[in-house]
Amino acid sequence: MPLLMVFASSLANLALVGPATTRIMRERKHQETRDGKKSYDSPPHSKEMTRMNSAFARMHGASSLLNLIGLLATIWYGFTLGERIR
């Protein structure tokens, strides 16, 4: 079960969340050029940049959560293997 969780979370991050996050990052770079202002500069930002910053934050958070799930499942698998040694 833990290895399945590691595989599923890694696959979801690789195939879905990662590419979406990268796409949003590219769009933000283009918007920075249009606005003449970096995404991390102090407000106010254009409505489009605000929308992209929010979308990026959500996708980056989802990616981090999937990585955390994979890490915890790997630790769980380590304990499972350790119990077999006893």
Coordinates of N, CA, C and O in Angstrom, one line a residue:
M1 N 0.8 -1.2 0.0 CA 0.0 0.0 0.0 C 0.9 1.3 0.0 O 0.6 2.2 -0.7
P2 N 1.9 1.4 0.8 CA 2.7 2.6 0.8 C 3.4 2.9 -0.5 O 3.4 4.0 -1.0
L3 N 3.9 1.8 -1.2 CA 4.5 2.0 -2.5 C 3.5 2.5 -3.5 O 3.8 3.3 -4.4
L4 N 2.3 2.0 -3.4 CA 1.2 2.5 -4.3 C 1.0 4.0 -4.1 O 0.8 4.7 -5.1
M5 N 1.0 4.4 -2.9 CA 0.8 5.8 -2.6 C 1.9 6.7 -3.1 O 1.7 7.8 -3.7
V6 N 3.1 6.2 -3.0 CA 4.3 6.9 -3.5 C 4.2 7.0 -5.0 O 4.3 8.1 -5.6
F7 N 3.9 5.9 -5.7 CA 3.7 5.9 -7.1 C 2.6 6.9 -7.6 O 2.8 7.7 -8.5
A8 N 1.4 6.8 -6.9 CA 0.3 7.6 -7.3 C 0.6 9.1 -7.1 O 0.2 9.9 -8.0
S9 N 1.1 9.5 -6.0 CA 1.4 10.9 -5.7 C 2.5 11.4 -6.7 O 2.4 12.5 -7.2
S10 N 3.5 10.6 -7.0 CA 4.5 11.0 -7.9 C 4.0 11.2 -9.3 O 4.3 12.1 -10.0
L11 N 3.2 10.2 -9.7 CA 2.6 10.2 -11.1 C 1.7 11.4 -11.2 O 1.7 12.1 -12.3
A12 N 0.9 11.7 -10.2 CA 0.0 12.9 -10.3 C 0.8 14.2 -10.4 O 0.4 15.1 -11.1
N13 N 1.8 14.3 -9.6 CA 2.7 15.4 -9.7 C 3.4 15.6 -11.0 O 3.5 16.7 -11.6
L14 N 3.9 14.5 -11.5 CA 4.6 14.5 -12.8 C 3.7 14.8 -14.0 O 4.0 15.6 -14.9
A15 N 2.5 14.2 -14.0 CA 1.7 14.2 -15.2 C 0.6 15.4 -15.2 O 0.2 15.9 -16.2
L16 N 0.2 15.8 -14.0 CA -0.9 16.8 -13.9 C -0.4 18.1 -13.3 O -0.5 19.2 -13.9
V17 N 0.0 18.0 -12.0 CA 0.2 19.3 -11.3 C 1.5 20.0 -11.7 O 1.5 21.2 -11.9
G18 N 2.5 19.2 -12.0 CA 3.8 19.9 -12.4 C 3.7 20.6 -13.7 O 4.0 21.8 -13.8
P19 N 3.1 20.0 -14.8 CA 3.0 20.8 -16.0 C 2.0 22.0 -15.9 O 2.3 23.0 -16.5
A20 N 1.0 21.9 -15.1 CA 0.1 23.0 -14.9 C 0.8 24.1 -14.2 O 0.6 25.3 -14.6
T21 N 1.6 23.8 -13.2 CA 2.4 24.8 -12.5 C 3.3 25.5 -13.4 O 3.5 26.7 -13.4
T22 N 4.0 24.7 -14.2 CA 5.0 25.3 -15.2 C 4.3 26.2 -16.2 O 4.8 27.3 -16.6
R23 N 3.1 25.8 -16.7 CA 2.3 26.6 -17.6 C 2.0 28.0 -17.0 O 2.1 29.0 -17.6
I24 N 1.5 27.9 -15.8 CA 1.2 29.2 -15.1 C 2.4 30.1 -14.9 O 2.3 31.3 -15.0
M25 N 3.6 29.5 -14.6 CA 4.8 30.2 -14.4 C 5.1 31.0 -15.7 O 5.5 32.1 -15.7
R26 N 5.0 30.3 -16.8 CA 5.3 30.9 -18.1 C 4.3 32.0 -18.4 O 4.7 33.1 -18.9
E27 N 3.0 31.8 -18.1 CA 2.1 32.9 -18.3 C 2.4 34.1 -17.5 O 2.2 35.2 -17.9
R28 N 2.8 33.8 -16.2 CA 3.2 35.0 -15.4 C 4.3 35.7 -15.9 O 4.4 37.0 -15.9
K29 N 5.3 35.0 -16.5 CA 6.5 35.7 -17.1 C 6.0 36.6 -18.2 O 6.5 37.8 -18.4
H30 N 5.1 36.1 -19.1 CA 4.6 37.0 -20.2 C 3.8 38.2 -19.6 O 3.9 39.3 -20.2
Q31 N 3.0 37.9 -18.6 CA 2.3 39.0 -18.0 C 3.2 40.1 -17.4 O 2.9 41.2 -17.4
E32 N 4.3 39.6 -16.8 CA 5.3 40.6 -16.2 C 5.8 41.5 -17.3 O 5.9 42.7 -17.1
T33 N 6.0 40.9 -18.5 CA 6.5 41.7 -19.7 C 5.4 42.7 -20.1 O 5.7 43.9 -20.3
R34 N 4.1 42.3 -20.1 CA 3.0 43.2 -20.5 C 2.8 44.3 -19.4 O 2.6 45.4 -19.8
D35 N 2.9 43.9 -18.2 CA 2.7 44.9 -17.1 C 3.9 45.8 -16.8 O 3.8 46.8 -16.2
G36 N 5.1 45.3 -17.2 CA 6.3 46.0 -16.8 C 6.6 45.9 -15.3 O 7.3 46.8 -14.8
K37 N 6.1 44.9 -14.7 CA 6.3 44.7 -13.2 C 6.4 43.2 -12.9 O 5.6 42.4 -13.4
K38 N 7.3 42.9 -12.0 CA 7.5 41.5 -11.6 C 6.3 41.0 -10.8 O 5.7 41.8 -10.1
S39 N 6.1 39.7 -10.8 CA 5.0 39.1 -10.0 C 5.2 39.3 -8.5 O 4.2 39.3 -7.8
Y40 N 6.4 39.4 -8.1 CA 6.7 39.5 -6.6 C 6.9 40.9 -6.2 O 7.2 41.2 -5.0
D41 N 6.8 41.9 -7.1 CA 6.9 43.3 -6.7 C 5.7 43.7 -5.8 O 4.7 43.0 -5.8
S42 N 5.9 44.8 -5.1 CA 4.8 45.2 -4.2 C 3.6 45.6 -5.0 O 3.7 46.0 -6.1
P43 N 2.4 45.4 -4.4 CA 1.1 45.7 -5.1 C 1.1 47.2 -5.4 O 1.8 48.0 -4.8
P44 N 0.2 47.6 -6.2 CA -0.9 46.9 -6.9 C -0.4 46.2 -8.1 O 0.5 46.6 -8.8
H45 N -1.1 45.1 -8.4 CA -0.9 44.3 -9.6 C -2.1 44.4 -10.5 O -3.2 44.7 -10.0
S46 N -1.9 44.1 -11.8 CA -3.1 44.0 -12.7 C -4.0 42.8 -12.2 O -3.5 41.9 -11.5
K47 N -5.2 42.9 -12.6 CA -6.2 41.8 -12.3 C -5.7 40.5 -12.8 O -5.8 39.4 -12.1
E48 N -5.1 40.5 -14.0 CA -4.6 39.2 -14.6 C -3.4 38.7 -13.8 O -3.4 37.5 -13.5
M49 N -2.5 39.5 -13.3 CA -1.4 39.1 -12.5 C -1.9 38.5 -11.2 O -1.4 37.5 -10.7
T50 N -2.8 39.2 -10.6 CA -3.4 38.7 -9.3 C -4.0 37.4 -9.4 O -3.8 36.5 -8.6
R51 N -4.7 37.2 -10.5 CA -5.3 35.9 -10.8 C -4.3 34.8 -11.0 O -4.4 33.7 -10.5
M52 N -3.2 35.1 -11.8 CA -2.2 34.1 -12.0 C -1.4 33.8 -10.7 O -1.0 32.7 -10.5
N53 N -1.1 34.8 -9.9 CA -0.4 34.6 -8.7 C -1.2 33.7 -7.8 O -0.7 32.8 -7.1
S54 N -2.5 33.8 -7.7 CA -3.4 33.0 -6.9 C -3.4 31.5 -7.5 O -3.3 30.6 -6.7
A55 N -3.5 31.4 -8.8 CA -3.5 30.1 -9.4 C -2.1 29.4 -9.2 O -2.1 28.2 -8.9
F56 N -1.0 30.2 -9.3 CA 0.3 29.6 -9.1 C 0.4 29.1 -7.6 O 0.9 28.0 -7.4
A57 N -0.1 29.9 -6.7 CA 0.0 29.5 -5.3 C -0.8 28.2 -5.0 O -0.3 27.4 -4.3
R58 N -1.9 28.1 -5.6 CA -2.7 26.9 -5.4 C -2.0 25.7 -6.0 O -1.9 24.6 -5.4
M59 N -1.5 25.8 -7.2 CA -0.8 24.7 -7.9 C 0.5 24.3 -7.2 O 0.8 23.1 -7.0
H60 N 1.2 25.3 -6.7 CA 2.5 25.0 -6.0 C 2.2 24.4 -4.7 O 2.9 23.5 -4.3
G61 N 1.1 24.8 -4.0 CA 0.7 24.1 -2.8 C 0.3 22.7 -3.0 O 0.6 21.8 -2.2
A62 N -0.5 22.4 -4.1 CA -0.9 21.1 -4.4 C 0.4 20.2 -4.7 O 0.4 19.0 -4.3
S63 N 1.3 20.8 -5.4 CA 2.5 20.0 -5.7 C 3.3 19.7 -4.4 O 3.8 18.6 -4.2
S64 N 3.4 20.7 -3.5 CA 4.1 20.4 -2.3 C 3.4 19.4 -1.4 O 4.0 18.5 -0.8
L65 N 2.0 19.4 -1.4 CA 1.2 18.4 -0.7 C 1.5 17.0 -1.3 O 1.6 16.1 -0.5
L66 N 1.5 16.9 -2.6 CA 1.7 15.6 -3.2 C 3.1 15.1 -2.8 O 3.3 13.9 -2.6
N67 N 4.1 16.0 -2.8 CA 5.5 15.6 -2.4 C 5.5 15.1 -1.0 O 6.2 14.2 -0.6
L68 N 4.8 15.8 -0.1 CA 4.7 15.4 1.3 C 4.1 14.1 1.5 O 4.5 13.3 2.3
I69 N 3.0 13.8 0.7 CA 2.3 12.5 0.8 C 3.3 11.4 0.4 O 3.4 10.4 1.0
G70 N 4.1 11.7 -0.7 CA 5.0 10.7 -1.1 C 6.1 10.4 -0.1 O 6.5 9.3 0.1
L71 N 6.6 11.5 0.5 CA 7.6 11.4 1.6 C 7.1 10.6 2.8 O 7.8 9.6 3.3
L72 N 5.9 10.9 3.2 CA 5.3 10.2 4.4 C 5.1 8.7 4.0 O 5.3 7.8 4.9
A73 N 4.6 8.4 2.8 CA 4.4 7.0 2.4 C 5.7 6.3 2.3 O 5.8 5.1 2.7
T74 N 6.8 7.0 1.9 CA 8.1 6.3 1.9 C 8.6 6.0 3.3 O 9.1 4.9 3.5
I75 N 8.4 6.9 4.2 CA 8.7 6.6 5.6 C 7.9 5.5 6.2 O 8.4 4.6 6.8
W76 N 6.6 5.5 5.8 CA 5.7 4.4 6.2 C 6.3 3.0 5.7 O 6.3 2.0 6.4
Y77 N 6.7 3.0 4.4 CA 7.2 1.8 3.8 C 8.5 1.4 4.5 O 8.8 0.2 4.7
G78 N 9.3 2.4 4.9 CA 10.5 2.1 5.7 C 10.2 1.4 7.0 O 10.9 0.4 7.4
F79 N 9.2 1.8 7.7 CA 8.8 1.2 8.9 C 8.3 -0.2 8.7 O 8.5 -1.2 9.4
T80 N 7.5 -0.4 7.6 CA 7.0 -1.7 7.2 C 8.1 -2.7 6.9 O 8.1 -3.8 7.4
L81 N 9.2 -2.2 6.2 CA 10.3 -3.1 5.9 C 11.1 -3.4 7.2 O 11.5 -4.5 7.4
G82 N 11.2 -2.4 8.1 CA 11.9 -2.6 9.3 C 11.2 -3.6 10.2 O 11.9 -4.4 10.9
E83 N 9.9 -3.6 10.2 CA 9.2 -4.6 11.0 C 9.4 -6.0 10.6 O 9.4 -7.0 11.3
R84 N 9.6 -6.2 9.3 CA 9.9 -7.5 8.7 C 11.2 -8.1 9.1 O 11.4 -9.3 9.2
I85 N 12.2 -7.2 9.4 CA 13.5 -7.6 9.8 C 13.5 -8.3 11.2 O 14.2 -9.2 11.5
R86 N 12.7 -7.8 12.1 CA 12.6 -8.3 13.5 C 12.3 -9.8 13.4 O 12.1 -10.7 13.5

